[in-house]
Structure formats: structure tokens, C-alpha cells
XYZ file of C-alpha atoms in Angstrom:
582
model
C -34.939 61.348 73.931
C -34.327 57.671 73.141
C -33.956 58.522 69.457
C -31.196 61.059 70.189
C -29.424 58.558 72.448
C -29.373 55.910 69.708
C -28.040 58.445 67.193
C -25.310 59.470 69.640
C -24.289 55.854 70.181
C -24.007 55.215 66.406
C -21.943 58.376 65.990
C -19.643 57.392 68.852
C -19.254 53.895 67.404
C -18.249 55.416 64.060
C -15.628 57.584 65.710
C -14.125 54.586 67.473
C -14.179 52.385 64.333
C -10.671 51.193 63.394
C -9.448 52.166 59.927
C -8.410 49.157 57.879
C -6.466 49.541 54.610
C -4.815 46.484 53.071
C -3.641 45.025 49.763
C -4.634 41.526 48.611
C -3.267 39.608 45.601
C -4.752 36.684 43.716
C -1.457 34.739 43.970
C 2.037 35.234 45.356
C 3.813 33.057 42.769
C 3.089 33.232 39.049
C 4.701 32.520 35.700
C 6.054 35.195 33.423
C 3.096 34.668 31.064
C 0.405 34.833 33.788
C -1.527 37.777 35.165
C -2.061 38.961 38.723
C -5.024 40.717 40.345
C -4.390 43.080 43.237
C -7.099 44.750 45.328
C -6.557 47.704 47.675
C -9.378 47.440 50.232
C -10.417 50.041 52.807
C -13.292 50.101 55.275
C -13.569 53.921 55.245
C -14.095 56.441 52.475
C -10.476 57.494 52.220
C -9.311 60.363 50.026
C -6.275 60.970 47.797
C -5.633 57.320 46.944
C -1.994 56.970 45.857
C -1.150 53.803 43.940
C 2.307 52.152 44.223
C 4.855 52.328 41.421
C 4.299 48.671 40.307
C 7.955 48.401 39.280
C 8.453 45.019 37.546
C 4.845 44.880 36.342
C 2.818 46.316 33.503
C -0.722 47.501 34.248
C -3.041 45.561 31.937
C -6.295 46.928 33.373
C -7.265 49.311 36.121
C -7.757 50.962 38.349
C -11.405 49.924 38.687
C -13.294 51.168 41.727
C -16.023 49.403 43.717
C -17.993 50.846 46.659
C -20.391 48.867 48.851
C -22.306 49.963 51.939
C -24.776 47.990 54.030
C -26.848 48.353 57.214
C -27.565 45.062 59.031
C -29.126 44.764 62.491
C -28.367 48.364 63.293
C -24.700 48.074 62.260
C -23.306 49.748 59.173
C -20.410 48.505 57.026
C -18.523 50.307 54.291
C -15.980 49.039 51.762
C -14.115 50.704 48.891
C -11.858 48.688 46.559
C -9.317 49.789 43.910
C -8.474 46.841 41.619
C -5.667 46.318 39.055
C -4.715 43.522 36.649
C -0.902 43.279 36.372
C 1.435 41.481 33.946
C 5.039 40.794 35.121
C 7.771 41.963 32.771
C 10.736 40.139 34.338
C 11.581 37.077 36.396
C 12.729 37.067 40.003
C 11.503 38.425 43.334
C 9.453 41.584 42.817
C 8.015 43.772 45.584
C 4.749 45.707 45.212
C 5.324 48.775 47.356
C 2.910 50.596 49.625
C -0.284 52.348 48.543
C -1.575 55.273 50.611
C -4.860 57.066 51.466
C -5.791 60.024 53.634
C -8.613 59.887 56.200
C -9.438 62.490 58.872
C -6.114 64.197 58.281
C -4.037 61.032 58.765
C -2.129 58.935 56.184
C -2.687 55.174 56.059
C -0.492 52.785 54.030
C -0.663 49.137 52.994
C 2.118 46.641 53.674
C 4.538 45.754 50.836
C 3.829 42.424 49.112
C 6.540 40.140 47.739
C 5.753 38.338 44.479
C 7.850 35.508 42.966
C 7.871 35.505 39.148
C 9.031 32.219 37.610
C 9.568 30.996 34.063
C 6.528 30.987 31.809
C 4.227 28.090 32.592
C 2.025 25.947 30.393
C -1.555 27.226 30.635
C -4.391 24.711 30.390
C -7.121 25.450 27.923
C -10.609 26.194 29.248
C -12.904 23.293 28.193
C -15.793 25.742 27.741
C -13.795 27.867 25.303
C -14.805 27.523 21.676
C -12.421 25.415 19.563
C -9.604 27.046 17.644
C -10.381 27.447 14.013
C -12.444 29.687 11.838
C -13.990 32.415 13.955
C -11.584 32.005 16.918
C -8.253 33.654 17.696
C -5.050 31.600 17.735
C -1.726 32.812 19.139
C 0.828 30.170 20.139
C 4.615 30.113 20.412
C 6.088 26.662 19.760
C 9.653 25.360 20.100
C 10.133 22.523 17.607
C 12.966 20.159 18.655
C 14.491 17.969 15.942
C 15.409 15.188 18.404
C 14.755 14.725 22.124
C 17.086 11.769 22.834
C 20.365 12.520 21.036
C 23.820 11.165 21.758
C 26.415 13.300 23.474
C 27.698 15.865 20.910
C 24.994 14.940 18.367
C 23.481 18.077 16.780
C 19.835 18.971 17.422
C 17.907 22.018 16.239
C 15.388 24.260 17.971
C 13.072 26.306 15.738
C 10.767 28.833 17.410
C 7.533 29.387 15.463
C 4.725 31.829 16.244
C 1.336 30.499 15.049
C -1.566 32.941 14.692
C -5.023 33.103 13.114
C -7.751 35.785 13.044
C -5.424 38.081 14.971
C -3.076 40.860 13.912
C 0.512 40.921 15.213
C 2.004 44.430 15.458
C 5.327 43.615 17.134
C 6.992 41.616 19.876
C 9.501 41.967 22.690
C 11.490 39.231 24.435
C 10.613 38.887 28.113
C 12.827 35.856 28.778
C 15.577 34.539 26.527
C 15.998 30.775 26.199
C 18.959 29.382 28.144
C 20.939 26.437 26.840
C 22.840 25.262 29.903
C 25.271 22.400 29.135
C 24.800 22.892 25.375
C 27.176 24.349 22.816
C 24.845 26.590 20.819
C 24.821 28.923 17.865
C 21.962 30.950 16.426
C 21.266 30.650 12.700
C 20.693 34.047 11.097
C 17.228 34.742 9.717
C 17.662 37.396 7.051
C 14.000 38.337 6.837
C 10.876 37.299 8.736
C 8.288 35.853 6.375
C 4.721 34.699 6.980
C 3.921 31.147 5.862
C 0.762 29.065 5.850
C 0.588 25.911 7.957
C -1.434 24.108 10.603
C -1.473 23.990 14.391
C -3.302 21.234 16.287
C -5.119 20.258 13.102
C -6.321 23.798 12.292
C -5.089 25.832 9.342
C -3.341 29.049 10.376
C -0.295 31.194 9.638
C 3.115 31.118 11.247
C 6.404 33.009 11.246
C 9.822 31.590 12.217
C 11.370 33.872 14.836
C 14.541 32.025 15.861
C 16.680 29.071 14.794
C 19.362 27.528 16.994
C 21.705 24.562 16.603
C 22.671 22.749 19.826
C 25.364 20.197 20.719
C 24.790 18.625 24.176
C 27.968 18.591 26.257
C 26.635 16.483 29.112
C 24.657 13.259 29.292
C 21.413 12.891 31.224
C 18.288 15.064 31.324
C 19.019 18.630 30.218
C 16.454 21.429 30.288
C 16.065 24.189 27.704
C 14.526 27.175 29.475
C 11.670 28.744 27.510
C 11.505 31.745 25.231
C 8.768 34.167 26.351
C 7.453 37.045 24.242
C 5.246 40.059 24.913
C 3.343 40.438 21.636
C 1.358 43.444 20.505
C -1.868 42.211 18.883
C -5.004 43.553 17.247
C -8.145 41.644 18.257
C -11.564 41.709 16.559
C -14.564 42.602 18.705
C -18.309 41.985 18.435
C -18.929 45.693 17.871
C -19.080 47.411 14.502
C -18.677 51.010 13.438
C -21.227 53.150 11.612
C -20.095 51.675 8.283
C -20.603 48.075 9.435
C -16.874 47.376 9.766
C -15.731 45.269 12.731
C -13.975 47.332 15.399
C -10.407 46.213 16.165
C -8.816 46.733 19.599
C -5.108 46.834 20.457
C -3.857 44.593 23.244
C -0.780 42.756 24.492
C -0.481 39.028 25.053
C 2.350 37.043 26.637
C 3.186 33.695 25.057
C 5.829 31.139 25.981
C 7.324 28.162 24.191
C 7.508 26.237 27.466
C 10.528 24.457 28.926
C 11.820 21.456 26.983
C 13.629 18.413 28.382
C 16.310 16.664 26.326
C 17.407 13.168 27.392
C 21.037 12.955 26.230
C 22.503 9.464 25.815
C 26.193 8.949 26.692
C 28.505 7.523 24.047
C 28.919 3.753 24.487
C 31.957 2.561 26.408
C 32.081 -0.694 24.464
C 34.584 -0.425 21.651
C 35.740 3.089 22.547
C 39.263 3.481 21.074
C 42.215 4.628 23.115
C 42.901 8.298 22.479
C 39.303 9.082 21.466
C 38.953 12.890 21.781
C 35.151 13.251 21.453
C 34.636 13.543 17.681
C 31.037 12.675 16.714
C 29.819 12.649 13.117
C 31.398 11.475 9.872
C 34.957 12.508 8.994
C 37.955 11.986 6.752
C 41.439 12.223 8.283
C 44.619 13.137 6.377
C 48.241 13.870 7.368
C 50.159 15.664 4.588
C 53.810 16.906 4.533
C 54.636 19.927 2.367
C 57.717 18.034 1.115
C 59.657 14.881 1.956
C 63.188 15.878 0.838
C 64.861 18.803 2.623
C 68.274 20.188 3.481
C 69.587 20.520 7.006
C 68.087 23.624 8.647
C 65.390 23.891 5.995
C 61.837 23.656 7.357
C 58.822 21.677 6.170
C 55.123 21.816 7.148
C 53.193 18.812 8.413
C 49.419 19.392 8.102
C 47.101 17.238 10.236
C 43.483 17.757 9.121
C 39.966 16.351 9.469
C 37.013 17.240 7.268
C 33.365 16.184 7.185
C 30.239 16.867 9.250
C 29.971 16.761 13.023
C 31.104 18.653 16.116
C 34.057 20.189 14.272
C 34.878 22.819 16.945
C 34.514 20.482 19.922
C 37.365 17.975 19.636
C 41.158 18.016 19.239
C 43.251 16.457 16.502
C 45.962 13.911 17.397
C 49.514 15.184 17.752
C 52.303 13.657 15.617
C 55.325 11.970 17.208
C 58.608 12.718 15.386
C 62.217 11.541 15.938
C 64.478 13.629 18.187
C 66.523 14.719 15.171
C 63.503 16.644 13.876
C 62.654 19.810 15.822
C 58.855 20.366 15.845
C 57.184 23.665 16.818
C 53.725 24.294 18.282
C 50.923 24.044 15.702
C 48.907 26.773 14.010
C 45.221 25.847 14.244
C 42.877 26.699 11.376
C 39.096 26.271 11.049
C 36.974 26.574 7.938
C 33.612 25.552 9.399
C 30.061 26.559 8.493
C 27.059 26.035 10.784
C 23.541 25.382 9.514
C 20.425 23.629 10.807
C 22.012 20.293 9.822
C 25.030 20.988 12.047
C 28.669 21.946 11.571
C 30.576 20.964 8.453
C 33.934 21.896 6.949
C 37.591 21.339 7.758
C 39.884 21.861 10.741
C 43.656 21.493 10.658
C 46.838 21.827 12.719
C 49.967 22.909 10.827
C 53.286 21.893 12.441
C 56.598 23.389 11.320
C 59.420 20.795 11.421
C 63.118 21.670 11.073
C 65.633 18.731 10.672
C 68.993 19.057 12.435
C 71.027 16.215 10.965
C 71.482 14.356 7.717
C 69.664 11.053 7.288
C 66.274 9.427 6.731
C 63.611 9.761 9.427
C 60.222 8.111 9.784
C 57.098 9.828 11.148
C 54.906 7.023 12.465
C 51.272 6.631 11.306
C 48.666 8.591 13.295
C 45.209 7.392 14.340
C 41.993 9.453 14.485
C 38.840 7.954 16.033
C 35.245 9.212 15.869
C 31.758 7.986 16.729
C 29.673 7.405 13.594
C 26.045 8.392 14.239
C 24.748 6.557 11.181
C 26.023 3.164 12.369
C 26.144 3.828 16.134
C 29.733 2.605 16.366
C 33.310 3.890 16.636
C 35.539 4.129 13.586
C 39.279 4.687 13.391
C 41.266 6.131 10.465
C 45.033 5.489 10.297
C 47.293 7.774 8.273
C 50.204 6.558 6.176
C 53.793 6.405 7.340
C 55.810 9.449 6.227
C 59.554 9.281 5.389
C 61.608 12.491 5.569
C 64.961 12.499 3.697
C 67.465 15.116 4.927
C 70.004 15.492 2.107
C 72.955 17.257 3.789
C 74.343 18.432 7.102
C 76.223 16.618 9.878
C 75.364 13.061 10.755
C 73.788 12.676 14.154
C 76.549 10.367 15.486
C 79.351 12.729 14.320
C 77.626 15.722 15.856
C 77.271 13.949 19.192
C 80.967 12.841 19.295
C 82.162 16.324 18.325
C 80.046 17.860 21.066
C 81.383 15.419 23.690
C 85.007 16.048 22.617
C 84.491 19.764 22.834
C 83.357 19.415 26.424
C 86.671 17.723 27.461
C 89.139 19.995 25.593
C 90.028 23.437 26.900
C 91.111 25.822 24.135
C 94.151 28.053 24.413
C 92.026 31.147 24.501
C 90.226 29.844 27.588
C 93.361 28.971 29.621
C 93.726 32.457 31.146
C 90.069 33.429 30.990
C 89.912 34.094 34.736
C 92.748 36.666 34.584
C 91.785 40.233 33.604
C 93.718 41.518 30.595
C 92.937 45.224 31.182
C 93.320 47.439 34.245
C 91.464 50.656 35.058
C 93.497 53.029 37.236
C 91.768 55.536 39.547
C 93.476 58.761 40.638
C 94.092 59.112 44.376
C 93.347 62.854 44.294
C 89.653 63.761 43.953
C 88.174 66.969 42.511
C 86.551 69.351 45.000
C 82.724 69.683 44.757
C 82.930 73.498 44.883
C 83.409 74.825 41.376
C 82.527 71.522 39.694
C 79.991 71.129 36.887
C 77.521 69.491 39.284
C 77.843 72.457 41.656
C 76.921 75.007 38.981
C 74.122 72.774 37.633
C 72.470 72.596 41.049
C 73.050 76.339 41.612
C 71.190 77.487 38.485
C 68.570 74.703 38.321
C 65.918 76.587 40.408
C 66.058 79.585 38.039
C 65.230 77.261 35.123
C 62.697 74.965 36.839
C 60.583 77.679 38.559
C 59.500 79.456 35.294
C 58.595 76.094 33.792
C 56.423 75.270 36.833
C 54.696 78.672 36.710
C 53.938 78.362 32.971
C 52.610 74.800 33.409
C 50.414 75.890 36.342
C 48.887 78.756 34.361
C 48.209 76.474 31.432
C 46.502 73.950 33.728
C 44.367 76.700 35.286
C 43.305 77.836 31.803
C 42.324 74.287 30.877
C 40.421 73.797 34.148
C 38.620 77.111 33.631
C 37.275 75.959 30.265
C 34.265 74.163 31.824
C 32.331 73.828 28.575
C 35.306 72.468 26.690
C 36.170 69.973 29.422
C 32.551 68.807 29.565
C 32.475 68.233 25.806
C 35.714 66.242 25.997
C 34.350 64.173 28.877
C 31.070 63.561 27.004
C 32.879 62.302 23.915
C 35.173 60.155 26.041
C 32.215 58.545 27.833
C 30.312 58.009 24.593
C 33.345 56.274 23.062
C 33.845 54.222 26.221
C 30.270 52.883 26.355
C 29.860 52.427 22.603
C 33.279 51.079 21.616
C 32.067 47.461 21.599
C 28.985 48.339 19.538
C 31.181 50.118 16.979
C 33.243 46.933 16.498
C 30.042 45.027 15.588
C 28.669 47.421 12.923
C 28.827 44.644 10.324
C 27.069 42.101 12.548
C 23.448 43.148 13.119
C 22.499 40.960 16.077
C 25.796 41.395 17.913
C 25.639 45.158 17.272
C 22.215 45.618 18.836
C 23.133 43.394 21.810
C 26.272 45.504 22.409
C 24.334 48.753 21.880
C 21.652 47.769 24.403
C 24.318 46.709 26.913
C 26.207 49.992 26.424
C 23.072 52.046 27.112
C 22.306 49.978 30.219
C 25.902 50.436 31.463
C 25.560 54.184 30.906
C 22.444 54.232 33.108
C 24.155 52.152 35.798
C 27.128 54.533 35.876
C 25.117 57.768 35.845
C 22.055 56.829 37.936
C 23.702 54.241 40.248
C 20.964 51.679 39.662
C 20.955 47.913 39.120
C 19.562 45.933 36.167
C 16.506 44.911 38.216
C 15.538 48.599 38.540
C 15.621 49.338 34.806
C 11.958 49.660 34.027
C 10.838 52.248 31.503
C 8.903 54.301 34.041
C 11.701 54.220 36.607
C 14.325 55.308 34.040
C 12.111 58.164 32.832
C 11.431 59.318 36.399
C 15.107 59.206 37.448
C 16.366 61.009 34.329
C 13.746 63.752 34.580
C 14.530 64.210 38.273
C 18.165 64.817 37.239
C 17.103 67.701 34.924
C 17.352 65.688 31.716
C 15.483 67.044 28.678
C 12.164 65.153 28.168
C 12.883 64.796 24.433
C 16.301 63.298 25.127
C 14.766 60.906 27.676
C 12.089 59.812 25.181
C 14.714 59.278 22.455
C 16.865 57.221 24.865
C 13.962 54.947 25.893
C 12.725 54.559 22.295
C 16.189 53.549 21.122
C 16.555 51.054 24.004
C 13.223 49.408 23.149
C 14.110 49.365 19.456
C 17.320 47.395 20.073
C 15.377 44.217 20.959
C 13.079 44.363 17.942
C 15.815 45.431 15.524
C 17.810 42.238 16.251
C 15.153 40.179 14.444
C 13.851 42.734 11.961
C 15.638 43.300 8.649
C 18.120 46.158 8.794
C 20.581 47.695 6.339
C 24.085 48.858 7.132
C 22.855 52.433 6.746
C 20.145 52.012 9.414
C 22.641 50.340 11.784
C 25.027 53.272 11.325
C 22.149 55.692 11.952
C 21.269 53.919 15.223
C 24.928 54.074 16.302
C 25.179 57.812 15.523
C 21.876 58.398 17.312
C 23.142 56.571 20.412
C 26.347 58.670 20.493
C 24.291 61.875 20.229
C 21.764 60.853 22.925
C 24.432 59.753 25.441
C 26.383 62.989 24.842
C 23.256 65.095 25.354
C 22.233 63.262 28.549
C 25.749 63.590 29.940
C 25.514 67.376 29.498
C 22.043 67.577 31.039
C 22.264 65.207 34.038
C 23.302 66.917 37.247
């Protein structure tokens, strides 16, 4: 009897046991290059476990399942755990949604968890890890800065290198683009990625240059370059071998980051700064050249103000000439012939002024001064142009023209004496024509008989056009495709700009058709939304493949033919999806 009572009590205790189902994460804040562990823990043997969508993360490993059961001092405990290893694929605030299980006919859900994903962080090396070198795997992304304490507007370069050893690289995707706040910047084109041999931290390895950028700081003080982060597909050797003795290679993904860099920008010295200094930094020549010095009255000449050399050519203004009042000067035409390389900008900029003399005489254009900061000497230098004399050969003298104008103001000509009196009169008849029987009367009388047939014909034509559903849909598809891809079409001759515009066009298409934001544009979410809108799976796959290819194609070599093929493919895919989406 006692035995049955104990069994009844244990059974009753089990029925009253509270179901617990919760989600736990290893950290709530992590860098873009770090990984996160999440465990879904339950104290009952729940069925039909339903994992959350994990939007904003990539599943690196999992789910792995653990079950433990114990009996201590007459009390039993049970625990089941589903574990995942996640890798974030974007920065910002990301929410891991609810997971669900079923137990005794009821549904239990976990609470959502908010995760903050920051820029990639520097990861410390494990002291117990074997040293990098022969027999170990090396994969590092490095941002090499040419100078960390430049002057304001002094050029510096950033070269991003990927070092690797004993590891195969199959491709890469940008997770976070570097941001150059308070810098003027321009990327230097890399025509073809090439593998070179070098060293990293004293160990021989290989590297490839992924990106080159020239920067001109526009603000003094400490400026931060936000890091470049990449998701790299790799092939790693294992300790296992196949039946032929060959080492087995596994495919994996690793996230690497160049890390944030701090640039301490020095302001230009105030001591010795010339008046009228416009911010030119580098080494320049300054020339003011007239197209001719002898002209006739009313005949124009060109005055070209130019500076050439090396420095921040696009970031300063040239001085403006001061001419006598007798010379009419028009607004300048600015021209730039500047090339940008890793050494900085070089070339020539100029302002061309058109000057038209009004009176006869000799006129002097005063010398002009151009100042710049010379980086080689750390001091300001000023160049003064020569005085320019303009000889106007004919036309009225300025004094005569002024006296003639003043005399004309005081003399009233004979033709103006009676100007206020009208010389012609228009007479109007007192008798007016009756409206009945007039041309306007008959026009209004017969107008309905002419307008009504026109309205009926136009209405029938509109109904015929509206009834052509297939034709209207095709027209709308082509119109949308042209709308979203017009910018990409303009950049067909510029590879990087083309693929940036193409990717943006495809994202804008999704925003317009699916009413989603950029933060919701994960691959799985796009596929799910398109398929739920009756899109063809092949069209969805082609759309996603082309979107992913845009990022890689910006850095990979591409011919004009392949760029045109990608553009045509994008037009076709957008047209097909527009027909299919309901």
C-alpha cells in the first residue's frame, strides 16, 4: 500500500510540475566578426520543436541536441537543449524571435532576445594556440596606412591586404564597408586581383590586395576609419585522410576585419599663413595667361588663371582677377585635368574668364597672388603673377562716352516732345450685333454634335486598351525595369559603379514590390516572401544569385560583354518577377 502511495505522489508531482522553456545566449553584444551561441532549454520532453527564423544571422553550426535526466533524493529532473552557433551578417540591433514546442497539447514559446551587433572587433590570440607558420593556418585582413599623423589636406593611402597561408580562399563578401567620415576619398581601380608572396608577423605567407583608397583629411584632430569586414569562403585541411592517403579538405566560412584605424590630423600652422589662403596643400605652379593683349572695342579676350602640380587639386579655389571697370568680365569656366593615384592628385586646374573691353585705351590687370602650404618644407609659399597690360585699339574714349551719356539725359528730342499724346484713334460702333444668328451662336449650337462622337470614340478606344490586360502588364513591366535599371545602364562602362547601381536597383525593386526595409533583406527572407507571392522558384534563385554576384563582381575582373550580360539578365529577371508576383 505504501509503495502505491509513493508512486501516486510522484505522478501527482509530475502533473503539477511547471513547464519551463527559455532561450539563453552567450552574449548580448558582439562584433560583426564574432560568433554567438544560443541554447533553447526546456525542462520537459517537448515535441515539434520549431526554431526561429534567425534573420540577421547565419547558422554556422547546429542544431545540436542534448538530453539529461537525473534522480536525486527521490526527485527527478529532466532537461533537453537545442544549441546553435550563429554568425551575424549585418550591424545594428537584431532580434532573435520566438522558438516554440508542443507539450500535452499546448504550445510554449520563448521570449524574443535583442542582440546588438557592433563593428568588427580585434580578437586576441589564444596563447595556447600553435604559432603561425608552417603547419598552421593564417587568414588576416590588414589595412596598411601610409601615414597616421598627416597635415590637413595631406594625402594618405589605405591598402587592404588579405594574408593567408595553408588555407584555400574560394571567395569573399563584404559584411561592412569602410567609412571615411571627414575625409575626401577616392578608390583606386584594381584591374585584376593577383596573389603575391610576402610576410606577416615574421612568417612567410601569401597575400592579395583587395582595395586601394586615397584619402585627404578635411578636419583636424583624431579621425576614425571604420573597418572593412569580409565573410570569406575557405577550404581548411583536416587531420583525416581519404582511402588514397590524401588529406581531406573541408569548406567553411570565416569573418575577418581590418579593425578601426585612428588618424591624428594636424592643423595647418597659423604662423605665416598668407591672407587669401584658400587651402591649397602640396607643390604647385601658378600662371595667369591672356589669349591676347591687343584688341578692338567689343572684341573679347580670354584670361586663363591656372595652377598645376601635385596636391589637393580638387579641394581649393583659384584667386579671382580684379579688372578695371572699362573691361567687362564674365563668370569663369572651370576646367580640371586631374589624375588620382596612390601618391595623390596631380594635374592642372584652370578658370577661364572672358573679358570684353568697352572703351579705347590701355588698361592694367594687377598681379594676382596664389598661396599654398608646401609639405616638403612645412611652410607657406606665395606665387605672384605678372602685371598684364591690355591695349584697346579703337572705340570711344571713356571720358567722351560718359559726357555724351550725361548730355543725352538732359536733352529731350523732338520725337519725344509729344510722346504722351496718342497719334492713332480706334473708333467703336455704338450699335452692337445681336447674339442670335452670329457665328458664335452657330458654333455653340453645333458643337455638341461634333464633340459627342469624339468622346464616344475615345471612350471605346480606352476600353479596348484597358481590356488588353496582357499588353498593359508587359508595358508596365518594361516601364518598371527601365525605371529601376536606368542608373545602372548609364554606368555600363564603369564596372564598380555599374554593379553598385545594379545592386541598388534590385534592392529598390524589392522595397517597392514587397514593402520591406533594407534591414529585412536577408536571403532567406527574400526567398520566402517572393515564393509566398507566387513567384517562380527559378526566377527567385536567379534574382538572389545575381544580387550576391554584384558584390563579388565589383572586385573580380569583368569584360564589357559580361557586364552587358548581367544588365540584360537583370532586366529579364525583374520583368519575369513583375509578371509573377501577385
